[in-house]
Structure formats: C-alpha cells, structure tokens
Short mmCIF file of C-alpha atoms and ligand atoms in Angstrom, two decimals:
data_model
loop_
_atom_site.label_atom_id
_atom_site.label_comp_id
_atom_site.label_asym_id
_atom_site.label_seq_id
_atom_site.Cartn_x
_atom_site.Cartn_y
_atom_site.Cartn_z
CA UNK E 106 24.32 1.80 10.72
CA UNK E 107 27.76 2.36 9.24
CA UNK E 108 30.00 -0.33 10.62
CA UNK E 109 32.54 -1.39 8.07
CA UNK E 110 36.31 -1.13 8.12
CA UNK E 111 36.20 2.21 6.34
CA UNK E 112 34.14 3.85 9.06
CA UNK E 113 35.77 2.06 12.01
CA UNK E 114 39.40 2.89 11.32
CA UNK E 115 40.45 6.42 12.25
CA UNK E 116 41.88 8.32 9.32
CA UNK E 117 44.26 11.22 9.51
CA UNK E 118 42.59 14.56 8.92
CA UNK E 119 44.44 17.78 8.24
CA UNK E 120 42.90 20.89 9.78
CA UNK E 121 43.05 23.47 7.01
CA UNK E 122 41.26 26.33 8.73
CA UNK E 123 40.35 27.20 12.32
CA UNK E 124 37.91 30.03 13.01
CA UNK E 125 37.07 31.45 16.43
CA UNK E 126 33.31 31.62 15.99
CA UNK E 127 32.17 32.64 19.50
CA UNK E 128 34.19 33.13 22.72
CA UNK E 129 34.06 29.36 23.42
CA UNK E 130 33.29 27.80 20.02
CA UNK E 131 35.70 27.21 17.15
CA UNK E 132 35.01 25.96 13.63
CA UNK E 133 37.45 23.43 12.16
CA UNK E 134 37.70 22.69 8.45
CA UNK E 135 39.19 19.23 7.80
CA UNK E 136 40.43 17.36 4.71
CA UNK E 137 42.28 14.05 4.33
CA UNK E 138 46.04 13.91 3.77
CA UNK E 139 45.21 13.65 0.05
CA UNK E 140 43.52 17.06 0.28
CA UNK E 141 40.08 15.57 -0.37
CA UNK E 142 36.94 15.40 1.76
CA UNK E 143 37.67 12.56 4.22
CA UNK E 144 34.10 11.40 5.00
CA UNK E 145 30.81 11.38 3.10
CA UNK E 146 27.77 11.95 5.32
CA UNK E 147 24.15 13.06 5.48
CA UNK E 148 22.86 15.92 7.68
CA UNK E 149 22.75 14.92 11.36
CA UNK E 150 25.48 12.28 11.13
CA UNK E 151 28.57 12.55 13.31
CA UNK E 152 32.19 11.54 13.46
CA UNK E 153 34.58 10.56 16.24
CA UNK E 154 37.33 13.19 16.37
CA UNK E 155 40.54 12.47 18.21
CA UNK E 156 43.90 13.85 19.15
CA UNK E 157 45.79 10.60 19.76
CA UNK E 158 47.04 10.43 23.33
CA UNK E 159 44.52 13.03 24.48
CA UNK E 160 41.06 11.61 23.79
CA UNK E 161 38.28 11.04 21.34
CA UNK E 162 34.70 12.37 21.23
CA UNK E 163 31.71 12.51 18.95
CA UNK E 164 30.94 15.69 17.03
CA UNK E 165 28.28 16.50 14.45
CA UNK E 166 29.53 17.12 10.95
CA UNK E 167 28.22 20.65 10.62
CA UNK E 168 29.03 21.19 6.94
CA UNK E 169 26.44 20.18 4.36
CA UNK E 170 27.02 16.99 2.34
CA UNK E 171 26.62 19.23 -0.72
CA UNK E 172 30.02 20.69 0.11
CA UNK E 173 32.38 18.52 -1.90
CA UNK E 174 35.71 19.84 -0.64
CA UNK E 175 35.94 19.41 3.13
CA UNK E 176 34.03 18.64 6.31
CA UNK E 177 33.57 21.04 9.19
CA UNK E 178 33.12 20.63 12.94
CA UNK E 179 31.79 23.33 15.26
CA UNK E 180 33.31 22.58 18.65
CA UNK E 181 32.59 24.10 22.04
CA UNK E 182 35.43 24.12 24.55
CA UNK E 183 34.18 22.24 27.58
CA UNK E 184 36.67 19.58 28.71
CA UNK E 185 39.97 17.83 28.08
CA UNK E 186 39.77 17.01 24.35
CA UNK E 187 38.00 20.19 23.32
CA UNK E 188 40.56 22.30 25.23
CA UNK E 189 43.31 20.63 23.20
CA UNK E 190 41.34 20.96 19.95
CA UNK E 191 41.01 24.69 20.63
CA UNK E 192 44.81 24.93 20.70
CA UNK E 193 45.16 23.39 17.23
CA UNK E 194 46.30 25.59 14.35
CA UNK E 195 45.79 25.24 10.61
CA UNK E 196 48.16 22.61 9.20
CA UNK E 197 48.02 20.30 12.23
CA UNK E 198 46.58 16.79 12.12
CA UNK E 199 43.80 15.04 14.03
CA UNK E 200 42.03 11.74 13.36
CA UNK E 201 38.42 11.23 12.33
CA UNK E 202 36.33 8.09 11.99
CA UNK E 203 32.77 7.81 10.75
CA UNK E 204 30.22 8.81 9.64
CA UNK E 205 28.19 7.40 12.51
CA UNK E 206 24.55 7.39 13.45
CA UNK E 207 21.44 8.07 11.47
CA UNK E 208 20.62 11.26 9.63
CA UNK E 209 17.67 13.63 9.56
CA UNK E 210 15.22 12.30 6.94
CA UNK E 211 15.90 15.24 4.60
CA UNK E 212 15.08 13.27 1.45
CA UNK E 213 12.03 11.47 2.85
CA UNK E 214 9.90 12.87 5.68
CA UNK E 215 11.16 16.46 5.23
CA UNK E 216 10.78 16.64 1.44
CA UNK E 217 7.83 18.72 0.23
CA UNK E 218 7.21 20.25 3.68
CA UNK E 219 7.64 23.60 5.37
CA UNK E 220 10.36 23.33 8.00
CA UNK E 221 10.67 25.00 11.39
CA UNK E 222 14.23 24.64 12.67
CA UNK E 223 14.80 25.61 16.30
CA UNK E 224 18.25 25.69 17.89
CA UNK E 225 20.08 27.02 20.91
CA UNK E 226 23.81 27.68 21.34
CA UNK E 227 26.13 25.09 19.78
CA UNK E 228 22.93 23.12 18.97
CA UNK E 229 22.97 24.96 15.66
CA UNK E 230 25.92 22.72 14.59
CA UNK E 231 23.95 19.59 13.55
CA UNK E 232 21.02 21.51 12.07
CA UNK E 233 23.25 23.86 10.07
CA UNK E 234 23.96 20.83 7.89
CA UNK E 235 20.19 20.38 7.40
CA UNK E 236 19.69 24.09 6.68
CA UNK E 237 22.42 24.29 4.06
CA UNK E 238 21.38 20.98 2.46
CA UNK E 239 17.79 22.26 2.14
CA UNK E 240 18.98 25.66 0.84
CA UNK E 241 21.04 23.83 -1.77
CA UNK E 242 18.05 21.71 -2.85
CA UNK E 243 15.69 24.66 -2.40
CA UNK E 244 12.86 23.45 -4.66
CA UNK E 245 12.39 20.24 -2.65
CA UNK E 246 11.17 22.10 0.47
CA UNK E 247 8.56 24.73 1.35
CA UNK E 248 9.11 27.71 3.61
CA UNK E 249 12.03 27.41 6.02
CA UNK E 250 11.79 29.19 9.39
CA UNK E 251 14.83 29.19 11.65
CA UNK E 252 14.59 30.24 15.30
CA UNK E 253 18.02 30.48 16.87
CA UNK E 254 19.08 31.83 20.23
CA UNK E 255 22.11 32.10 22.46
CA UNK E 256 23.20 33.91 25.62
CA UNK E 257 24.45 37.03 23.83
CA UNK E 258 25.09 38.33 20.31
CA UNK E 259 28.73 37.19 20.58
CA UNK E 260 27.56 33.67 21.48
CA UNK E 261 25.49 33.25 18.30
CA UNK E 262 27.36 30.63 16.25
CA UNK E 263 27.75 31.11 12.48
CA UNK E 264 26.63 34.75 12.88
CA UNK E 265 28.31 35.95 9.65
CA UNK E 266 26.85 33.08 7.62
CA UNK E 267 23.38 33.72 9.09
CA UNK E 268 23.46 37.46 8.28
CA UNK E 269 25.19 37.27 4.89
CA UNK E 270 23.70 34.07 3.50
CA UNK E 271 20.59 32.80 5.32
CA UNK E 272 19.20 36.35 5.79
CA UNK E 273 20.32 37.60 2.39
CA UNK E 274 17.53 39.32 0.39
CA UNK E 275 18.25 36.82 -2.42
CA UNK E 276 17.28 33.88 -0.20
CA UNK E 277 13.99 32.32 -1.26
CA UNK E 278 11.47 31.94 1.59
CA UNK E 279 14.03 31.43 4.37
CA UNK E 280 13.10 33.38 7.52
CA UNK E 281 15.57 33.67 10.38
CA UNK E 282 14.40 34.73 13.85
CA UNK E 283 17.32 35.46 16.20
CA UNK E 284 17.11 35.98 19.94
CA UNK E 285 19.52 36.47 22.83
CA UNK E 286 18.88 35.85 26.52
CA UNK E 287 19.53 39.36 27.87
CA UNK E 288 19.47 42.95 26.55
CA UNK E 289 22.84 44.26 25.39
CA UNK E 290 24.05 47.52 23.87
CA UNK E 291 24.74 46.54 20.28
CA UNK E 292 21.58 44.43 19.84
CA UNK E 293 18.21 45.71 18.62
CA UNK E 294 16.76 42.26 17.85
CA UNK E 295 14.58 40.03 20.00
CA UNK E 296 15.48 39.37 23.63
CA UNK E 297 14.20 36.28 25.46
CA UNK E 298 14.56 32.53 25.66
CA UNK E 299 14.00 30.37 22.57
CA UNK E 300 10.92 28.45 23.85
CA UNK E 301 9.07 31.72 24.65
CA UNK E 302 10.07 33.26 21.30
CA UNK E 303 8.71 30.22 19.44
CA UNK E 304 5.38 30.66 21.21
CA UNK E 305 5.38 34.43 20.52
CA UNK E 306 6.05 33.83 16.83
CA UNK E 307 3.05 31.44 16.82
CA UNK E 308 3.74 29.19 13.81
CA UNK E 309 1.15 27.28 11.74
CA UNK E 310 1.33 23.61 12.58
CA UNK E 311 1.35 22.24 9.01
CA UNK E 312 5.12 21.74 9.04
CA UNK E 313 7.98 19.62 10.40
CA UNK E 314 9.82 20.95 13.44
CA UNK E 315 13.48 20.15 14.13
CA UNK E 316 14.91 20.90 17.60
CA UNK E 317 18.49 20.96 18.81
CA UNK E 318 19.91 22.56 21.91
CA UNK E 319 20.42 22.09 25.63
CA UNK E 320 17.97 19.64 27.30
CA UNK E 321 16.14 22.45 29.13
CA UNK E 322 15.51 24.25 25.84
CA UNK E 323 14.27 21.05 24.20
CA UNK E 324 11.94 20.34 27.12
CA UNK E 325 10.24 23.74 27.12
CA UNK E 326 10.20 24.15 23.33
CA UNK E 327 8.62 20.73 22.93
CA UNK E 328 5.92 21.61 25.47
CA UNK E 329 5.31 24.92 23.66
CA UNK E 330 5.07 23.25 20.24
CA UNK E 331 2.57 20.73 21.59
CA UNK E 332 0.56 23.59 23.13
CA UNK E 333 0.21 25.29 19.74
CA UNK E 334 -0.90 22.01 18.16
CA UNK E 335 2.18 20.11 16.89
CA UNK E 336 2.10 16.32 17.34
CA UNK E 337 5.18 14.34 18.41
CA UNK E 338 5.23 12.72 14.95
CA UNK E 339 6.01 16.15 13.43
CA UNK E 340 9.00 16.90 15.66
CA UNK E 341 12.59 15.61 15.32
CA UNK E 342 15.56 16.11 17.59
CA UNK E 343 19.13 14.90 17.99
CA UNK E 344 20.57 13.69 21.31
CA UNK E 345 24.03 14.24 22.77
CA UNK E 346 24.92 11.53 25.25
CA UNK E 347 28.41 10.52 26.33
CA UNK E 348 29.83 8.10 23.77
CA UNK E 349 32.90 5.91 23.70
CA UNK E 350 32.86 3.40 20.86
CA UNK E 351 30.27 5.08 18.62
CA UNK E 352 29.21 1.73 17.19
CA UNK E 353 26.85 0.08 19.69
CA UNK E 354 29.45 -2.05 21.51
CA UNK E 355 30.42 -0.37 24.79
CA UNK E 356 26.96 0.30 26.28
CA UNK E 357 27.91 3.86 27.20
CA UNK E 358 25.09 5.64 25.40
CA UNK E 359 22.00 3.54 25.91
CA UNK E 360 18.60 4.94 26.82
CA UNK E 361 16.37 1.97 27.64
CA UNK E 362 16.68 -0.43 24.73
CA UNK E 363 18.16 2.14 22.31
CA UNK E 364 21.80 3.04 21.73
CA UNK E 365 22.03 6.70 20.80
CA UNK E 366 25.14 6.05 18.68
CA UNK E 367 23.47 3.29 16.67
CA UNK E 368 19.72 4.00 16.72
CA UNK E 369 20.18 7.81 16.83
CA UNK E 370 21.34 10.45 17.40
CA UNK E 371 18.31 11.66 15.39
CA UNK E 372 14.95 10.64 16.86
CA UNK E 373 11.34 11.55 16.17
CA UNK E 374 9.76 12.73 19.42
CA UNK E 375 7.22 9.91 19.59
CA UNK E 376 10.13 7.39 19.53
CA UNK E 377 11.72 9.18 22.51
CA UNK E 378 8.55 9.30 24.55
CA UNK E 379 8.56 5.49 24.60
CA UNK E 380 12.00 5.51 26.29
CA UNK E 381 12.93 6.09 29.96
CA UNK E 382 13.58 9.77 30.71
CA UNK E 383 17.38 9.41 31.05
CA UNK E 384 18.63 11.68 28.30
C1 FAD H 250 26.02 12.68 18.77
C2 FAD H 250 26.82 13.79 19.40
C3 FAD H 250 27.09 14.95 18.68
C4 FAD H 250 27.84 15.98 19.27
N1 FAD H 250 28.11 17.10 18.52
C5 FAD H 250 28.82 18.09 19.07
C6 FAD H 250 29.13 19.26 18.30
O1 FAD H 250 28.78 19.39 17.11
N2 FAD H 250 29.85 20.24 18.90
C7 FAD H 250 30.26 20.15 20.21
O2 FAD H 250 30.91 21.09 20.69
N3 FAD H 250 29.99 19.05 20.95
C8 FAD H 250 29.28 18.03 20.42
N4 FAD H 250 29.04 16.91 21.16
C9 FAD H 250 29.49 16.87 22.57
C10 FAD H 250 30.94 16.41 22.70
O3 FAD H 250 31.09 15.09 22.21
C11 FAD H 250 31.31 16.45 24.19
O4 FAD H 250 31.24 17.75 24.65
C12 FAD H 250 32.68 15.83 24.47
O5 FAD H 250 32.57 15.03 25.61
C13 FAD H 250 33.76 16.83 24.75
O6 FAD H 250 34.93 16.13 25.12
P1 FAD H 250 35.97 16.75 26.16
O7 FAD H 250 36.98 15.71 26.42
O8 FAD H 250 36.43 18.07 25.70
O9 FAD H 250 35.06 17.03 27.40
P2 FAD H 250 34.76 16.06 28.62
O10 FAD H 250 35.95 16.02 29.48
O11 FAD H 250 34.17 14.81 28.09
O12 FAD H 250 33.65 16.95 29.31
C14 FAD H 250 32.35 17.03 28.77
C15 FAD H 250 31.42 17.68 29.79
O13 FAD H 250 31.67 17.27 31.09
C16 FAD H 250 31.99 18.40 31.90
N5 FAD H 250 33.13 18.09 32.76
C17 FAD H 250 34.40 17.88 32.36
N6 FAD H 250 35.20 17.63 33.40
C18 FAD H 250 34.40 17.72 34.50
C19 FAD H 250 34.62 17.58 35.88
N7 FAD H 250 35.85 17.30 36.38
N8 FAD H 250 33.58 17.71 36.71
C20 FAD H 250 32.34 17.99 36.26
N9 FAD H 250 32.06 18.13 34.94
C21 FAD H 250 33.08 18.00 34.09
C22 FAD H 250 32.34 19.50 31.00
O14 FAD H 250 31.99 20.77 31.56
C23 FAD H 250 31.53 19.19 29.83
O15 FAD H 250 30.23 19.72 29.96
C24 FAD H 250 28.31 15.85 20.59
C25 FAD H 250 28.05 14.69 21.31
C26 FAD H 250 27.33 13.66 20.71
C27 FAD H 250 27.11 12.41 21.47
S1 FES H 251 28.94 4.73 22.30
FE1 FES H 251 29.34 2.63 22.66
S2 FES H 251 27.39 1.76 22.59
FE2 FES H 251 27.02 3.82 21.97
#
C-alpha cells in the first residue's frame, strides 16, 4: 500500500470546477496550487478529502489516470463533510491525501477479457475510472458491457458523458444498458432494479464482472450472476466502510483480518466470502 510521506501529508487542492450532476451528487475537479494534477492513481484507488475544521472522508478518484490535467471526485451529499463540500465553489481550496488502497487489476486480470461493469447510483464513481481507462486503452480489452441504474433519470450520474461519449456511435464495442427504478414521463428506456435487469440481459459468462453500488444491489446482483454461471473468481467489487486514518492504523475499517483501507477497497468475491459478513 501507499504509505510514504507524499501520500500521508494532506496537500492543498484547488477546486477548479463544480458540477451539479444529480439532485444530490456533485462532481469536483481538483488541481494542486501549482495548477497540476495533485495525485497519480490507478482506477479504484481513493483519496482522503478534507475541509480543515469540518472533517475528512475517503472518496474514489473518479477520473481516469489517463487524464493528465486534474483529478475528479463524484460526491453524494449525505452528512457533515459532504454538506460542506456541496457548498464549495470553483476557486476554493480543500485538502487531499493519497492515493490509498489497491486498484482494480486493469492491466493484469482484466486485460484481454470482455468486461461486464454493473453499478448503481453513486457506485458509478469508482468504476467510471475503470471504464474510461479501458476506453482509452481500447485494444487491450474485449467487449465492454455497462449496466447502470438509479432511482430516476435525474439520479443517473454522469448522464451527459454516458450519452455523448460511452453511447456514441463511434465507440467500439461498448454497450450501455441504463435502467431506472420506476416509470417516469421523460423516460422510454428500461425500468426495473439493476439485479433483475442483469438477469434479463442474460450475459455470457466468459468475462470479468465488476460490481459497485449499495450493499443490497451487490447482494442480489452477485446471486444473479452466480445463477447464470459466473464464479466468484470472475467477480470484483469495491467496499465502502467508514474510514478514519486510511492507512491501516486506527482499526476503523476492518472486516475480520482485513483492513478495507489497506487490503482493499477492491476485492475479488472469493476473497470476501472468506471474511465475516460485516460489510
Ligand atoms: C473506499 C471508499 C470510497 C468512497 N467513495 C465515495 C465516492 O466516490 N463518492 C461518495 O459520495 N462517497 C464515497 N464514499 C463514502 C464517503 O466516504 C462517506 O459518505 C463519508 O462518510 C461522507 O462523510 P460526511 O461527513 O458527509 O457524512 P457522515 O456524517 O460520515 O455520514 C455518512 C452516513 O451516515 C449517515 N448519517 C450521518 N449522520 C447521521 C445521524 N445523525 N444518524 C444516522 N445516520 C447518519 C448519513 O446519512 C450517511 O449515510 C467512499 C467511502 C469509502 C470508504
Ligand atoms: S481507516 Fe484506519 S485502519 Fe482502515
């Protein structure tokens, strides 16, 4: 894991752009005071973001490492720090430290394979980095299927990017399957929960599956994938437990013998099934 002075000391980040992405999610673009990208990472890795005096929490770096200019966070308003972060405007400063945790094995286990990426709500944040990394290095991967769902059309994160880039006719063998929980007027796409949609779509099992979303979605999607023939060795996920130090010292994030901050947050499903069911 990354535990050297460079990753432990918070550095000042300047928020250069804030975008209201859904009613409760904002996207923050961050550079260092020198105007350069403040942290180098791989898809799935996170950083501790803080407003000094308010709090600090872990967030996935949602931009792809192939973006050389800035990092981005996709942050859902849900408590003290995130309420304050949602009040920030372009030009204001925060602190970031990291990158922390492991990454999805994009250059190893994923390379040469078809990928099935399944996300719900703000769970698209960590896997967006995977998606854009794989799109950038398109020839290294096979077909990419993305199943993404949220409560309503307005709650779909990165909607413009999905429609204009991932679903662009120029995109080579990237297939996006969107769903929302309930019918609504301006939506003629699929309606229903992600786990059921995955089963309806009925994928071949000769691929790697990557899951990220609320625990209930993970639970039912995992069961569905196993039903159609996926093994736990083919499925990866990333966990979101409460974290404090981010570096394996405070004992806040352990599941059995593993610290999510240090041994995760990315796990292959067979590694998780060996752990107590506390996550
Ligand atoms: C590895 C990792 C990656 C993550 N990536 C992201 C990401 O990309 N985007 C993102 O948005 N989040 C992400 N998170 C989650 C984020 O770190 C937490 O949501 C963080 O705790 C928010 O801090 P806060 O101070 O705003 O909320 P907190 O005050 O810590 O509240 C967090 C949760 O507790 C609940 N809560 C708060 N106060 C109360 C109360 N009084 N009673 C009952 N419940 C309460 C809130 O509803 C909320 O669900 C990630 C977490 C981890 C560990
Ligand atoms: S957050 Fe402190 S041990 Fe993981």
